[in-house]
Amino acid sequence: MKLFLPVSFSPEPPPEDHLTSTGRPFGGMIQDIKRRYQHYKSDMTDALNSQVLAAVIFIYFAALSPAITFGGLLADKVENMMGVPELLISTSIQGIIFCFVAAQPILVIGFSGPLLVFEEAFYAFCKSQDIEYIVGRVWVGVWLVIIVVIVVACDGSVLVRFISRFTQEIFSILISLIFIYETFAKLGRTFHSHPLILNYDQLNASVENPWQPKVEETVIYDNNTGNTTIIISNIKPPFPNTALLSMCLMFGCFFIAFFLRQFKNGTFLPGKVRRLLGDFGVPIAIFLMIVLDYNINDTYTQKLMVPKGLAVSNPAKRGWLINPFGEHQSFPVWLMFASCVPALLVFILIFLESQITTLIVSKPERKMVKGSGFHFDLLLLVGMGGFSAIFGVPWLSAATVRTVTHANALTVMSKGPKPVIEKVMEQRVSGILVALLVGLSILMEPILKLIPMSALFGIFLYMGVTSLNGIQLWDRMLLLFIPKKYHPDEPYATQVSTGRMHLFTLIQTACLIILWIVKSSPASLALPFILILTIPLRMLMTGRLFSETEMKCLDADDAKVTFEEEPGQDVYCESQMPL
């Protein structure tokens, strides 16, 4: 017998996450610990599976490549005060600690674009005021710890319940599109550095080694002073076929990994063999591209660059321990207190990215049963970041695409033509091993330098594309170009008129475009605040532009919920509970 239960449209939190204020200091954090730590033993034993091993190898490359890329960008933005060594050490040590004690160890923590923008802006401010940037970060870290303790003590994470699917999916697609865009941007830069040339004979003529850098002298004459300046620069000639081979390696890695992911649910070969190939699809793709690149000796490709040793990026100006009162000059007392302002901005960045990421991986359709820890994980993540500032290493947040990819790699799907999620292997070991391997990468430089960067670009593309899977907004964006008769049997397509569904999709798409414009502009620090504005926008739309029935179908937390509306009655959710 079907039981009809009235649906409440207030922003009620999922009961398994306990996003309600306890009224006690640190009450939410204590609940997180009690709920998760009872599963601590199974968090270790559940990792004894080949799929977990495959996830470790995959996520290792997925975490290492952004760490090195962001490390190089960070070094350039802050004039080498922090760089790849600091980011690798920070990712490794904080990752190990986090996965050992966190309430949601599926999260993959790492550096992100918004944090890079903040570091650049804060460095520019410190330089303009003749303040030591690396010391200023220590005091920002102190205030970070103070802020997060106050927020967690007051159960501040309960505000996450107002972040509905409307905002979550806009944010998810934004991060996924950034990964896809960066992949093609890097490939474009490769084509720009090594353009296709029809005839290299002229380049080879009269040069013993045409691929050695050439010296070019530029003479500049100043009419006012009469001085002559000679600028000597090394000009690297374009390498033949580099761009083409890089493109082949990138798309080859992507398509092999993607094919093996689909092959896992096919009918060819026995099920165990299919699952093994599917689970190890990404490592297999990377290995094949390494072999291909290694055997093409006459074409240059850029390789993965890993630093040697544990030296800081700029040993002349800093060490591994930062003096909070000044390294080379006295730090102003007023700035010790004024640092609370940039600390608040950093906290908002970490809070939004980490909490939205936790919401995304904790969706009911993922069927995760051990719960999440919004309060405790926030305290742990921000607290570690604040404390690590005294060692001069970057603070980190939960990385959305890497986390979703990690969860997908640990997901067990059912058999059959339409596989559905059976469970997620919720455990701590994969995250611990990934963080440990990232730290050990400094010692594996001779091996890692064999990996072509273009193959890792393919992994970036794979993560961006596969993380779009299961996002309702993305599915509805595709429905804009699909005739109605081919629409899926989902509440948002069957119980809402097609025009209204498309209007809702276009509004979300407009929000996504605005966020992209802000991200790409000098006002990129405002990105989290623009994202927050989507929350009141969704509330304003409910009851005005869209009825509560339509909003519940379009913005439901669980994609499998169905709805019925009786004439003159409230909306009812159909439950299959027997009486």
XYZ file of C-alpha atoms in Angstrom:
579
model
C 0.000 0.000 0.000
C 1.272 3.486 -0.813
C 1.531 6.028 1.929
C 1.295 9.716 0.983
C 3.346 12.005 3.174
C 3.125 15.814 2.953
C 6.342 17.457 1.800
C 7.788 20.382 3.736
C 9.368 23.074 1.584
C 11.389 24.719 4.345
C 15.171 24.252 3.972
C 15.272 21.151 6.160
C 18.674 19.451 6.437
C 19.188 15.801 5.578
C 18.644 13.851 8.822
C 21.796 11.785 8.340
C 23.956 14.927 8.352
C 22.325 16.491 11.414
C 22.555 20.009 10.012
C 20.535 21.422 12.874
C 21.835 23.543 15.693
C 22.287 21.542 18.904
C 22.214 24.601 21.149
C 25.401 23.401 22.857
C 28.974 24.620 22.267
C 30.620 22.312 19.721
C 27.511 20.123 19.778
C 27.515 19.561 16.023
C 31.190 18.650 16.016
C 30.673 16.117 18.820
C 27.802 14.546 16.866
C 30.031 14.268 13.792
C 32.707 12.459 15.775
C 30.266 10.057 17.464
C 28.507 9.257 14.196
C 31.631 8.573 12.155
C 34.087 7.081 14.624
C 31.880 4.055 15.270
C 32.785 3.034 11.693
C 36.523 3.581 12.123
C 37.414 -0.117 12.005
C 35.404 -0.697 8.835
C 37.033 2.418 7.342
C 40.233 0.393 7.317
C 38.952 -3.091 6.462
C 36.688 -1.887 3.631
C 39.809 -0.796 1.731
C 40.856 -4.402 1.031
C 39.637 -4.301 -2.555
C 41.270 -4.001 -5.980
C 38.972 -1.116 -6.865
C 40.422 0.901 -3.986
C 43.958 0.198 -5.257
C 42.965 1.400 -8.716
C 41.428 4.532 -7.180
C 44.690 5.232 -5.316
C 46.752 5.144 -8.533
C 44.228 7.263 -10.419
C 43.709 9.909 -7.728
C 47.471 10.097 -7.109
C 48.007 11.482 -10.613
C 44.814 13.529 -10.293
C 46.233 15.151 -7.120
C 49.900 15.384 -8.157
C 49.400 17.198 -11.447
C 47.311 20.104 -10.011
C 49.719 20.384 -7.060
C 52.669 20.870 -9.422
C 50.702 23.125 -11.775
C 49.310 25.331 -9.004
C 52.719 25.294 -7.282
C 54.361 26.727 -10.377
C 51.644 29.364 -10.743
C 51.885 30.252 -7.054
C 55.671 30.670 -7.269
C 55.196 33.042 -10.192
C 52.515 35.112 -8.409
C 54.419 35.541 -5.114
C 57.955 35.785 -6.516
C 59.000 32.326 -5.344
C 58.151 32.848 -1.664
C 56.091 29.642 -1.978
C 56.068 27.124 -4.782
C 55.964 23.460 -5.743
C 57.952 22.057 -2.757
C 55.760 23.846 -0.207
C 52.553 22.807 -1.946
C 53.603 19.154 -2.242
C 54.568 19.014 1.445
C 51.382 20.794 2.498
C 49.178 18.513 0.355
C 50.901 15.412 1.687
C 51.058 16.116 5.434
C 47.661 17.795 5.728
C 46.120 15.096 3.513
C 47.456 12.267 5.691
C 46.257 13.922 8.914
C 42.885 14.761 7.400
C 42.158 11.250 6.111
C 43.222 9.664 9.399
C 40.854 11.693 11.587
C 38.229 13.339 9.331
C 34.545 12.497 9.460
C 34.405 12.371 5.634
C 37.753 10.950 4.417
C 36.473 10.676 0.824
C 37.246 14.390 0.469
C 40.459 15.120 -1.447
C 42.068 18.295 -0.138
C 44.252 20.480 -2.301
C 44.978 23.959 -3.576
C 42.390 25.741 -5.720
C 42.011 28.660 -8.098
C 40.208 31.000 -5.658
C 42.983 30.504 -3.078
C 45.576 31.298 -5.765
C 43.744 34.542 -6.543
C 43.770 35.463 -2.852
C 47.499 34.743 -2.478
C 48.238 36.972 -5.474
C 46.120 39.840 -4.124
C 47.525 39.556 -0.583
C 51.110 39.472 -1.902
C 50.490 42.590 -4.003
C 49.105 44.398 -0.936
C 52.053 43.389 1.263
C 54.541 44.441 -1.415
C 52.891 47.840 -1.859
C 52.991 48.452 1.914
C 56.555 47.110 2.337
C 55.295 44.297 4.569
C 56.733 40.794 4.690
C 54.172 38.662 2.898
C 55.248 35.344 4.390
C 54.974 36.794 7.930
C 51.593 38.355 7.192
C 50.294 34.883 6.284
C 51.186 33.688 9.786
C 48.858 36.237 11.355
C 46.151 35.488 8.798
C 46.545 31.865 9.916
C 46.158 32.840 13.582
C 42.888 34.601 12.823
C 41.744 31.664 10.694
C 42.018 29.391 13.726
C 40.117 31.886 15.904
C 37.342 32.316 13.319
C 36.835 28.600 12.693
C 36.727 27.787 16.422
C 33.998 30.411 16.940
C 32.003 29.236 13.912
C 32.194 25.541 14.853
C 31.392 26.282 18.505
C 28.194 28.007 17.342
C 27.309 25.193 14.882
C 27.824 27.631 12.016
C 27.856 24.830 9.453
C 24.071 24.491 9.799
C 23.892 27.380 7.312
C 24.894 24.813 4.687
C 21.288 23.566 4.622
C 20.345 26.721 2.709
C 22.707 25.713 -0.127
C 20.226 23.827 -2.263
C 20.787 21.726 -5.356
C 20.310 24.938 -7.382
C 23.599 26.382 -6.057
C 25.442 23.085 -5.726
C 25.038 22.177 -9.374
C 26.000 25.632 -10.651
C 29.189 25.379 -8.596
C 29.860 21.783 -9.717
C 29.583 22.601 -13.414
C 31.711 25.733 -12.967
C 34.579 23.705 -11.484
C 34.201 20.953 -14.096
C 34.231 23.486 -16.941
C 37.364 25.086 -15.473
C 39.123 21.715 -15.680
C 37.972 21.178 -19.281
C 38.887 24.733 -20.287
C 42.343 24.532 -18.695
C 43.007 21.292 -20.580
C 42.402 22.867 -23.979
C 44.133 26.099 -22.912
C 47.282 24.120 -22.112
C 47.051 22.296 -25.430
C 46.613 25.651 -27.163
C 49.740 27.011 -25.466
C 51.629 23.956 -26.717
C 50.525 24.686 -30.288
C 51.509 28.337 -29.804
C 54.998 27.425 -28.534
C 55.538 24.768 -31.195
C 53.515 25.842 -34.248
C 53.194 23.519 -37.213
C 55.822 24.295 -39.859
C 55.545 22.885 -43.349
C 59.297 22.668 -44.010
C 61.984 22.268 -41.360
C 64.843 21.994 -43.879
C 65.684 25.664 -43.524
C 65.775 25.287 -39.759
C 68.109 22.296 -39.958
C 70.440 23.870 -42.494
C 73.860 24.970 -41.266
C 73.010 24.165 -37.647
C 74.686 21.236 -35.930
C 71.932 20.862 -33.321
C 68.830 22.844 -34.377
C 66.997 22.116 -31.120
C 69.523 23.899 -28.873
C 68.474 27.385 -27.659
C 69.818 30.175 -29.859
C 71.191 33.454 -28.552
C 69.543 36.614 -29.821
C 70.827 40.133 -29.120
C 68.440 43.097 -29.047
C 69.989 46.605 -29.169
C 67.969 49.447 -27.641
C 69.144 53.060 -28.135
C 67.854 55.803 -25.807
C 67.653 59.153 -27.681
C 67.419 61.176 -24.452
C 70.517 59.850 -22.699
C 72.465 58.486 -25.644
C 72.896 55.145 -23.847
C 72.823 51.841 -25.685
C 71.356 48.730 -24.000
C 72.004 45.235 -25.300
C 69.507 42.557 -24.214
C 70.685 38.983 -24.671
C 67.962 36.344 -24.678
C 67.773 32.638 -25.415
C 65.364 31.811 -28.208
C 64.095 28.249 -28.239
C 63.096 27.156 -31.728
C 59.819 25.303 -32.214
C 60.115 21.535 -32.111
C 58.689 19.610 -35.076
C 55.632 17.451 -34.388
C 55.588 18.350 -30.671
C 52.103 19.863 -30.810
C 50.680 16.936 -32.790
C 52.190 14.305 -30.512
C 51.022 16.212 -27.414
C 47.485 16.313 -28.815
C 47.600 12.576 -29.600
C 48.855 11.743 -26.098
C 46.200 13.930 -24.456
C 43.252 12.581 -26.424
C 44.674 9.058 -26.382
C 44.855 9.056 -22.591
C 41.343 10.516 -22.334
C 39.662 8.155 -24.790
C 41.356 4.996 -23.457
C 40.370 5.849 -19.867
C 36.838 6.809 -20.932
C 36.417 3.679 -23.078
C 37.537 1.376 -20.266
C 35.120 3.148 -17.920
C 32.258 2.327 -20.333
C 33.671 -1.122 -21.100
C 33.247 -2.046 -17.424
C 29.454 -2.131 -17.862
C 29.485 -3.915 -21.227
C 28.971 -7.578 -22.098
C 32.325 -8.443 -23.689
C 34.658 -10.671 -21.596
C 33.818 -12.089 -18.138
C 32.541 -9.670 -15.501
C 35.648 -9.869 -13.296
C 37.926 -9.031 -16.230
C 35.708 -6.108 -17.264
C 35.653 -4.705 -13.741
C 39.423 -5.060 -13.419
C 40.016 -3.235 -16.711
C 37.451 -0.571 -15.805
C 38.862 0.017 -12.322
C 42.422 0.352 -13.642
C 41.388 2.270 -16.766
C 43.224 5.494 -15.899
C 46.531 3.840 -14.824
C 46.407 1.708 -17.998
C 45.854 4.819 -20.151
C 48.737 6.699 -18.508
C 51.075 3.695 -18.852
C 50.253 3.250 -22.558
C 50.897 6.923 -23.260
C 54.248 6.751 -21.429
C 55.261 3.752 -23.550
C 54.145 5.511 -26.747
C 56.008 8.718 -25.873
C 59.146 6.812 -24.812
C 59.310 4.967 -28.132
C 59.034 8.117 -30.253
C 62.573 9.372 -29.862
C 62.670 12.085 -32.520
C 59.898 14.279 -31.073
C 60.136 16.391 -27.935
C 57.303 16.494 -25.376
C 57.243 18.332 -22.079
C 57.632 15.997 -19.103
C 56.353 16.204 -15.548
C 58.743 18.351 -13.509
C 59.116 17.397 -9.844
C 61.519 19.264 -7.514
C 64.485 17.448 -6.014
C 64.797 17.444 -2.230
C 62.971 19.317 0.515
C 64.528 22.766 0.106
C 62.189 25.777 0.215
C 61.556 27.684 -2.990
C 63.469 30.774 -1.848
C 66.071 29.792 0.797
C 67.676 33.247 0.674
C 64.565 34.939 2.084
C 62.885 32.287 4.241
C 63.199 28.924 5.941
C 60.760 26.205 6.936
C 59.841 28.035 10.168
C 58.558 31.618 9.926
C 59.162 34.144 12.703
C 55.729 35.715 13.379
C 57.356 38.987 14.509
C 59.333 39.437 11.302
C 61.966 37.618 9.272
C 64.093 40.553 8.094
C 62.185 43.490 9.571
C 59.750 44.138 12.393
C 56.145 43.261 11.579
C 53.674 46.115 12.356
C 51.525 45.519 15.428
C 48.433 47.029 13.830
C 48.635 44.476 11.021
C 48.549 41.636 13.530
C 44.978 42.696 14.302
C 44.081 43.915 10.805
C 44.919 40.454 9.449
C 41.460 39.364 10.596
C 40.025 40.934 7.403
C 41.949 38.804 4.865
C 41.510 35.833 7.223
C 37.734 36.211 6.972
C 37.972 36.150 3.175
C 40.142 33.001 3.227
C 37.679 31.378 5.618
C 34.743 32.137 3.309
C 36.640 30.639 0.357
C 37.476 27.422 2.239
C 34.029 27.217 3.880
C 32.095 27.464 0.620
C 34.269 25.154 -1.464
C 34.636 22.508 1.257
C 31.033 22.480 2.433
C 29.563 22.465 -1.083
C 31.937 19.627 -1.993
C 30.772 17.676 1.058
C 27.138 18.271 0.062
C 27.809 17.039 -3.468
C 29.435 13.753 -2.420
C 26.813 13.206 0.307
C 23.793 13.319 -2.009
C 21.245 10.583 -1.215
C 21.614 9.003 -4.653
C 25.242 8.116 -3.863
C 23.962 5.810 -1.082
C 26.758 6.635 1.350
C 25.819 5.241 4.746
C 28.540 6.364 7.176
C 27.612 10.039 7.206
C 29.574 13.258 6.793
C 31.122 15.732 9.182
C 30.414 19.315 8.196
C 31.415 20.774 11.573
C 34.415 18.616 12.477
C 35.917 18.557 8.976
C 35.675 22.341 8.710
C 37.487 22.754 12.032
C 40.140 20.256 10.978
C 40.692 21.690 7.506
C 40.803 25.390 8.439
C 42.685 24.675 11.682
C 45.428 22.769 9.845
C 45.659 25.557 7.273
C 45.958 28.239 9.927
C 48.606 26.326 11.861
C 50.582 25.460 8.708
C 51.084 29.153 7.885
C 53.889 29.280 10.464
C 55.770 26.800 8.265
C 55.187 28.943 5.198
C 53.069 26.431 3.284
C 49.723 27.059 1.525
C 46.372 26.413 3.162
C 44.101 23.963 1.397
C 40.412 23.296 0.834
C 38.358 20.330 -0.359
C 38.946 20.086 -4.119
C 35.560 19.562 -5.790
C 36.492 17.790 -9.039
C 39.164 15.636 -7.396
C 36.745 14.670 -4.633
C 33.898 13.812 -7.017
C 36.349 11.816 -9.133
C 37.543 10.001 -5.997
C 33.957 9.148 -5.036
C 33.212 7.967 -8.584
C 36.319 5.744 -8.575
C 35.118 4.126 -5.334
C 31.522 3.662 -6.532
C 30.231 0.137 -7.136
C 27.639 -0.036 -9.910
C 25.012 -2.716 -10.441
C 25.105 -5.066 -13.418
C 22.802 -4.809 -16.411
C 22.080 -2.461 -19.307
C 21.152 0.423 -16.974
C 23.607 0.234 -14.064
C 22.767 2.157 -10.906
C 24.825 2.923 -7.829
C 24.919 0.077 -5.313
C 27.328 1.585 -2.810
C 30.465 3.645 -2.340
C 33.506 2.101 -0.666
C 33.715 4.530 2.221
C 37.167 4.115 3.724
C 40.251 6.093 4.751
C 43.095 4.126 3.196
C 42.880 5.477 -0.368
C 43.106 9.097 0.784
C 46.002 8.332 3.136
C 47.961 6.505 0.427
C 47.343 9.236 -2.151
C 48.601 11.933 0.235
C 51.609 9.800 1.162
C 52.507 9.212 -2.503
C 52.230 12.950 -3.237
C 54.818 13.599 -0.533
C 57.084 10.797 -1.742
C 56.949 12.227 -5.261
C 59.917 14.415 -4.357
C 61.939 11.187 -4.048
C 60.488 9.663 -7.242
C 61.728 12.367 -9.602
C 63.731 9.961 -11.873
C 60.572 7.931 -12.558
C 58.022 10.733 -12.748
C 60.076 12.717 -15.257
C 59.174 10.027 -17.825
C 55.488 11.032 -17.736
C 54.511 13.430 -20.558
C 52.499 16.392 -19.313
C 50.099 16.029 -22.230
C 49.010 12.623 -20.874
C 48.118 14.326 -17.597
C 46.173 16.924 -19.596
C 44.078 13.970 -20.762
C 43.440 13.032 -17.123
C 42.338 16.629 -16.454
C 39.895 16.324 -19.347
C 38.699 12.920 -18.100
C 38.024 14.282 -14.608
C 36.184 17.302 -15.969
C 33.984 15.271 -18.327
C 33.179 12.404 -15.938
C 32.400 14.780 -13.055
C 29.568 16.210 -15.188
C 27.893 12.808 -15.088
C 24.886 12.761 -12.785
C 24.542 16.554 -12.505
C 20.874 17.309 -13.177
C 21.635 20.814 -14.467
C 23.959 19.373 -17.114
C 21.302 16.848 -18.138
C 18.738 19.645 -18.451
C 21.174 21.776 -20.471
C 21.437 18.926 -22.955
C 17.628 18.638 -23.045
C 17.537 22.150 -24.528
C 18.649 20.495 -27.789
C 16.671 17.238 -27.519
C 13.038 16.851 -28.700
C 10.486 16.359 -25.944
C 9.634 12.780 -26.956
C 13.193 11.730 -26.041
C 13.186 13.350 -22.595
C 13.923 11.013 -19.654
C 11.332 9.694 -17.221
C 12.380 12.036 -14.399
C 10.211 14.355 -12.269
C 11.883 17.493 -13.640
C 10.962 16.419 -17.213
C 7.583 14.696 -16.694
C 5.898 16.724 -13.943
C 7.029 20.188 -15.058
C 6.130 21.644 -18.441
C 8.994 21.674 -20.922
C 8.975 25.463 -21.219
C 9.145 25.938 -17.451
C 11.941 23.397 -17.187
C 13.921 25.188 -19.900
C 13.344 28.561 -18.190
C 14.741 27.176 -14.936
C 17.741 25.767 -16.827
C 18.395 29.072 -18.592
C 18.368 30.947 -15.270
C 20.954 28.561 -13.845
C 22.983 28.846 -17.051
C 22.914 32.653 -16.772
C 24.220 32.370 -13.190
C 26.962 30.058 -14.439
C 27.991 32.545 -17.145
C 28.113 35.404 -14.632
C 30.313 33.341 -12.302
C 32.638 32.509 -15.204
C 32.928 36.203 -16.147
C 33.695 37.150 -12.540
C 36.265 34.347 -12.267
C 38.042 35.589 -15.389
C 37.996 39.267 -14.397
C 40.178 41.317 -12.002
C 37.271 41.065 -9.544
C 37.753 37.292 -9.191
C 38.046 37.623 -5.404
C 34.310 38.384 -5.432
C 33.513 34.901 -6.804
C 32.380 33.383 -3.456
C 30.119 36.354 -2.763
C 28.491 36.087 -6.206
C 27.989 32.361 -5.572
C 26.287 33.128 -2.246
C 23.810 35.386 -4.070
C 22.375 32.334 -5.864
C 20.905 31.235 -2.510
C 18.515 34.212 -2.082
C 17.861 34.106 -5.831
C 16.534 30.569 -5.502
C 14.381 31.625 -2.534
C 12.954 34.583 -4.468
C 12.073 32.347 -7.404
C 10.084 29.960 -5.206
C 6.414 30.956 -5.068
C 6.910 33.840 -7.493
C 8.463 32.698 -10.745
C 8.025 28.972 -10.019
C 5.474 27.223 -7.832
C 6.586 25.119 -4.878
C 5.590 22.000 -6.824
C 7.820 22.933 -9.753
C 10.732 23.880 -7.499
C 10.474 20.597 -5.632
C 10.652 18.651 -8.899
C 13.440 20.785 -10.378
C 15.478 21.271 -7.221
C 14.899 18.039 -5.268
C 17.798 16.698 -3.240
C 17.125 13.155 -4.399
C 16.727 12.682 -8.158
C 14.607 9.556 -7.602
C 11.838 11.260 -5.613
C 8.444 11.293 -7.344
C 5.584 13.661 -6.651
C 1.849 13.677 -6.922
C -0.452 16.654 -6.633
C -4.136 16.176 -5.915
C -6.652 18.891 -6.893
C -7.059 21.390 -4.109
C -4.485 19.637 -1.992
C -0.868 20.203 -1.037
C 1.911 18.420 -2.852
C 2.510 14.843 -1.719
C 5.602 12.735 -1.952
C 4.926 9.142 -2.874
C 6.555 6.707 -0.479
C 6.642 2.954 -0.975
C 6.503 2.229 2.766
C 4.134 -0.673 3.592
C 1.473 -0.059 6.216
